[in-house]
C-alpha positions as MATLAB code, in Angstrom:
seq = 'MSQEQPERPQAEKDPIKYGDVFVVSGELASQPIAPKDAALMQAKENQTLGQAQKGGPASIMQSAATVNVREGEVGREEFSDVAREQGVSVFEGKVDGQRVITESVGRDVVGQFVVPEIPMETPGTALERDAITIGEALEATGVAGACDKPVDESDAAAIQAAEMRATGKNETESGGLGARAQSAATHNTRTVPQSNKTTLSDVLTDARVKLQADKVVTREDAEGVIGAELRNKLDMKTTPGGVAASMAAAATLNQNSQVS';
ca = [
      17.491   69.278  -19.142;
      14.531   68.412  -17.063;
      14.189   69.897  -13.623;
      14.558   67.430  -10.767;
      11.358   66.812   -8.904;
      11.578   67.537   -5.168;
      11.173   64.520   -2.948;
       7.750   64.245   -1.415;
       7.967   64.432    2.338;
       7.095   61.135    3.970;
       3.823   61.127    5.804;
       4.440   61.569    9.470;
       3.590   58.576   11.602;
       1.915   59.095   14.924;
       3.633   57.510   17.911;
       1.876   54.685   19.716;
       0.011   56.309   22.578;
      -1.392   54.832   25.767;
      -4.908   55.246   24.416;
      -3.992   53.056   21.429;
      -3.226   49.965   23.512;
      -4.893   50.483   26.908;
      -8.398   51.455   27.974;
      -7.471   54.816   29.499;
      -8.714   58.369   29.143;
      -7.715   61.937   29.865;
      -4.129   63.131   29.648;
      -2.562   59.660   29.647;
      -4.493   58.499   26.578;
      -2.717   61.070   24.390;
       0.776   60.421   25.773;
       3.284   58.446   23.651;
       4.553   55.315   25.397;
       8.181   56.020   26.251;
      11.084   53.623   26.952;
      11.625   54.806   30.514;
       7.936   54.254   31.290;
       8.254   50.644   30.129;
      11.508   50.070   32.004;
      10.024   51.444   35.212;
       6.904   49.287   34.921;
       9.037   46.221   34.241;
      11.115   46.962   37.336;
       7.936   47.296   39.406;
       6.612   43.968   38.059;
       9.917   42.272   38.843;
       9.856   43.689   42.348;
       6.299   42.520   43.052;
       6.054   39.315   41.005;
       9.669   38.210   40.783;
       9.481   38.515   36.996;
       7.700   40.443   34.265;
       4.193   39.118   33.576;
       3.957   37.493   30.143;
       1.536   39.493   28.032;
       1.185   42.028   30.842;
       1.300   45.834   30.787;
       5.106   46.077   30.986;
       5.451   43.745   28.007;
       2.936   45.751   25.964;
       4.599   49.024   26.938;
       8.050   47.713   26.002;
       6.868   46.636   22.551;
       5.188   49.992   21.905;
       8.166   51.984   23.192;
      10.534   50.000   20.971;
       8.468   50.938   17.917;
       8.304   54.581   18.992;
      12.088   54.758   19.386;
      12.693   52.995   16.069;
      10.405   55.458   14.291;
      12.151   58.395   15.944;
       9.035   59.477   17.814;
      10.619   59.375   21.275;
      14.159   59.238   22.621;
      15.660   56.243   24.398;
      15.935   58.168   27.661;
      12.471   59.723   27.596;
       9.589   59.438   30.045;
       6.033   60.395   29.237;
       4.857   63.444   31.166;
       2.418   61.395   33.260;
       4.961   58.716   34.183;
       7.606   61.301   35.029;
       5.317   63.440   37.177;
       3.020   60.811   38.727;
       5.036   57.610   38.423;
       3.905   54.045   37.757;
       2.779   51.487   40.314;
       2.183   47.775   40.762;
      -0.125   47.097   43.702;
      -0.829   43.676   45.180;
      -4.112   42.967   46.939;
      -6.527   40.177   47.783;
      -9.950   39.731   46.200;
     -12.057   36.738   47.249;
      -8.924   35.141   48.652;
      -6.963   35.455   45.413;
      -3.813   37.470   44.797;
      -4.708   40.322   42.434;
      -2.168   42.626   40.799;
      -3.216   46.122   39.722;
      -0.861   48.145   37.524;
      -1.219   51.867   36.955;
       0.449   54.697   35.095;
      -0.303   57.810   37.083;
      -3.912   57.482   38.225;
      -4.992   55.265   35.320;
      -5.188   51.491   35.712;
      -3.592   49.794   32.703;
      -3.946   46.196   33.866;
      -5.426   44.005   36.581;
      -4.934   40.265   36.821;
      -4.794   37.300   39.161;
      -1.550   35.456   39.836;
      -0.843   32.196   41.675;
       0.155   32.711   45.284;
       3.370   30.739   44.904;
       6.952   31.949   45.492;
       9.046   32.092   42.322;
      11.677   29.721   43.747;
       9.092   26.995   44.324;
       9.436   23.988   41.982;
       6.756   24.020   39.317;
       5.681   20.377   39.530;
       3.121   19.100   41.990;
       3.074   15.313   42.303;
       0.193   14.670   44.699;
      -2.329   12.205   43.356;
      -5.247   14.399   44.428;
      -3.796   17.623   42.972;
      -6.073   19.671   40.698;
      -5.622   19.102   36.979;
      -6.066   21.552   34.122;
      -9.257   19.779   33.098;
     -10.655   20.103   36.606;
      -9.732   23.791   36.758;
     -11.519   24.390   33.456;
     -14.575   22.494   34.661;
     -14.567   24.662   37.791;
     -14.724   27.730   35.547;
     -17.799   26.228   33.908;
     -19.675   26.190   37.211;
     -18.116   29.240   38.920;
     -19.141   32.889   38.961;
     -18.292   33.475   35.297;
     -20.049   30.338   34.026;
     -22.814   32.334   32.299;
     -20.373   34.721   30.623;
     -20.524   34.562   26.803;
     -17.234   33.257   25.435;
     -15.072   35.982   23.878;
     -11.618   36.063   22.302;
      -9.838   36.355   25.645;
     -11.653   33.285   26.976;
     -10.871   31.325   23.819;
      -7.194   32.287   23.995;
      -7.001   31.239   27.652;
      -8.720   27.906   26.972;
      -6.437   27.246   24.009;
      -3.383   27.994   26.159;
      -4.690   25.653   28.862;
      -5.300   22.894   26.322;
      -1.773   23.211   24.922;
      -0.390   23.060   28.457;
      -2.421   19.926   29.123;
      -1.415   18.140   25.918;
       2.164   19.411   25.776;
       1.665   20.468   22.155;
       2.293   23.857   20.568;
      -0.997   23.884   18.698;
      -4.641   23.324   19.501;
      -6.297   20.044   18.634;
      -8.663   20.025   15.662;
     -12.138   19.641   17.112;
     -10.717   19.919   20.615;
     -11.640   22.148   23.514;
      -9.641   25.135   22.257;
     -11.177   24.866   18.800;
     -14.656   24.739   20.336;
     -13.885   27.810   22.405;
     -12.685   29.731   19.343;
     -15.777   28.674   17.407;
     -17.944   29.881   20.294;
     -16.162   33.246   20.430;
     -16.618   33.713   16.680;
     -20.279   32.693   16.916;
     -20.880   35.149   19.748;
     -19.543   38.110   17.766;
     -22.210   37.399   15.153;
     -25.046   36.763   17.588;
     -26.991   39.706   18.951;
     -29.434   38.184   21.475;
     -27.537   37.551   24.709;
     -29.621   34.455   25.378;
     -28.390   32.841   22.154;
     -24.699   33.253   22.912;
     -22.458   30.340   23.878;
     -21.261   30.586   27.474;
     -18.207   29.346   29.338;
     -20.424   26.719   30.915;
     -21.470   25.451   27.474;
     -17.846   25.024   26.411;
     -16.213   23.858   29.644;
     -18.735   21.361   30.995;
     -16.976   17.955   31.009;
     -13.688   19.613   30.043;
     -11.729   16.603   31.285;
     -13.509   14.401   28.762;
     -12.985   16.906   25.945;
      -9.235   17.215   26.575;
      -7.068   14.607   24.851;
      -4.637   14.730   27.775;
      -4.530   16.265   31.229;
      -1.964   17.227   33.841;
      -1.658   18.787   37.260;
      -1.787   22.598   37.236;
       1.554   24.250   38.023;
       2.546   27.872   38.443;
       3.967   27.899   34.913;
       0.685   26.592   33.493;
      -1.290   29.287   35.293;
       1.084   32.046   34.191;
       0.825   30.963   30.557;
      -2.970   31.019   30.663;
      -3.055   34.363   32.489;
      -0.809   35.884   29.812;
      -3.006   34.540   27.013;
      -6.157   35.976   28.588;
      -4.523   39.356   29.217;
      -3.176   39.705   25.679;
      -6.679   39.367   24.298;
      -8.483   41.758   26.668;
      -8.649   45.420   25.716;
      -8.793   46.466   29.354;
      -5.936   44.100   30.324;
      -8.017   42.666   33.175;
      -8.550   38.972   33.797;
     -12.171   37.925   34.275;
     -13.179   37.327   37.916;
     -14.009   33.637   38.205;
     -12.810   33.096   34.635;
     -10.285   30.708   33.120;
      -7.148   32.523   34.300;
      -8.580   32.971   37.792;
      -9.442   29.273   38.066;
      -5.991   28.241   36.881;
      -4.318   30.599   39.366;
      -6.459   29.235   42.194;
      -5.686   25.642   41.194;
      -1.936   26.299   41.082;
      -2.077   27.905   44.519;
      -4.101   25.044   46.022;
      -1.755   22.469   44.515;
       1.261   24.211   45.987;
      -0.380   24.542   49.398;
      -1.205   20.821   49.446;
       2.361   20.010   48.418;
       3.963   21.892   51.297;
       1.391   21.074   53.980;
];
């Protein structure tokens, strides 16, 4: 009778740590993301923004914590040491007249992004004839402070989200603005000289002509674009003067003109 072979122990999986999904260092980077951390950050976002930011830090933390609990790496009622001892925060400030949200775990910033300065209960549709459209907001990005920025994946994702909002479709148009942005981002990863890279200005000049449809920018449009840009940035920070910032500014201006 042959001797039974002992079962090989399964390789231990490391929990998802803050340093795996956020650009942080020091003690926090080595801490597993725990469910109570995520719940606390979500509560802070709800308190400040009226809802959790799509693609924002709380969303990322919740996804990571869910995996960690499922794999048995952390308990459902656990905090990380940093979150338990130093807390989490969501701070609202103004930069160049725009509403900027900064989220931190302990002393480490895990996300920073612009949001439209519009109350959550405000209707999302602006009907004024002279309201700013998505195409106009994108064109503004092409001539604003970030116009010379080489297009990267976060820019492409934001432009694709804006295009889908403008057309009302759930996919980007073949040969459309979003496809051009993605092509530019791919090209830039393979191009070393900075001077040869495709910039936001190159892609977004005449954006209204390149879009197959256009619409007035609403809060929901801006939030969707902000989330897309955040999800594709390692540092979880929207680009000053970039696509998300222009969309947030347009949504705010449209709302202000609607109520004035």
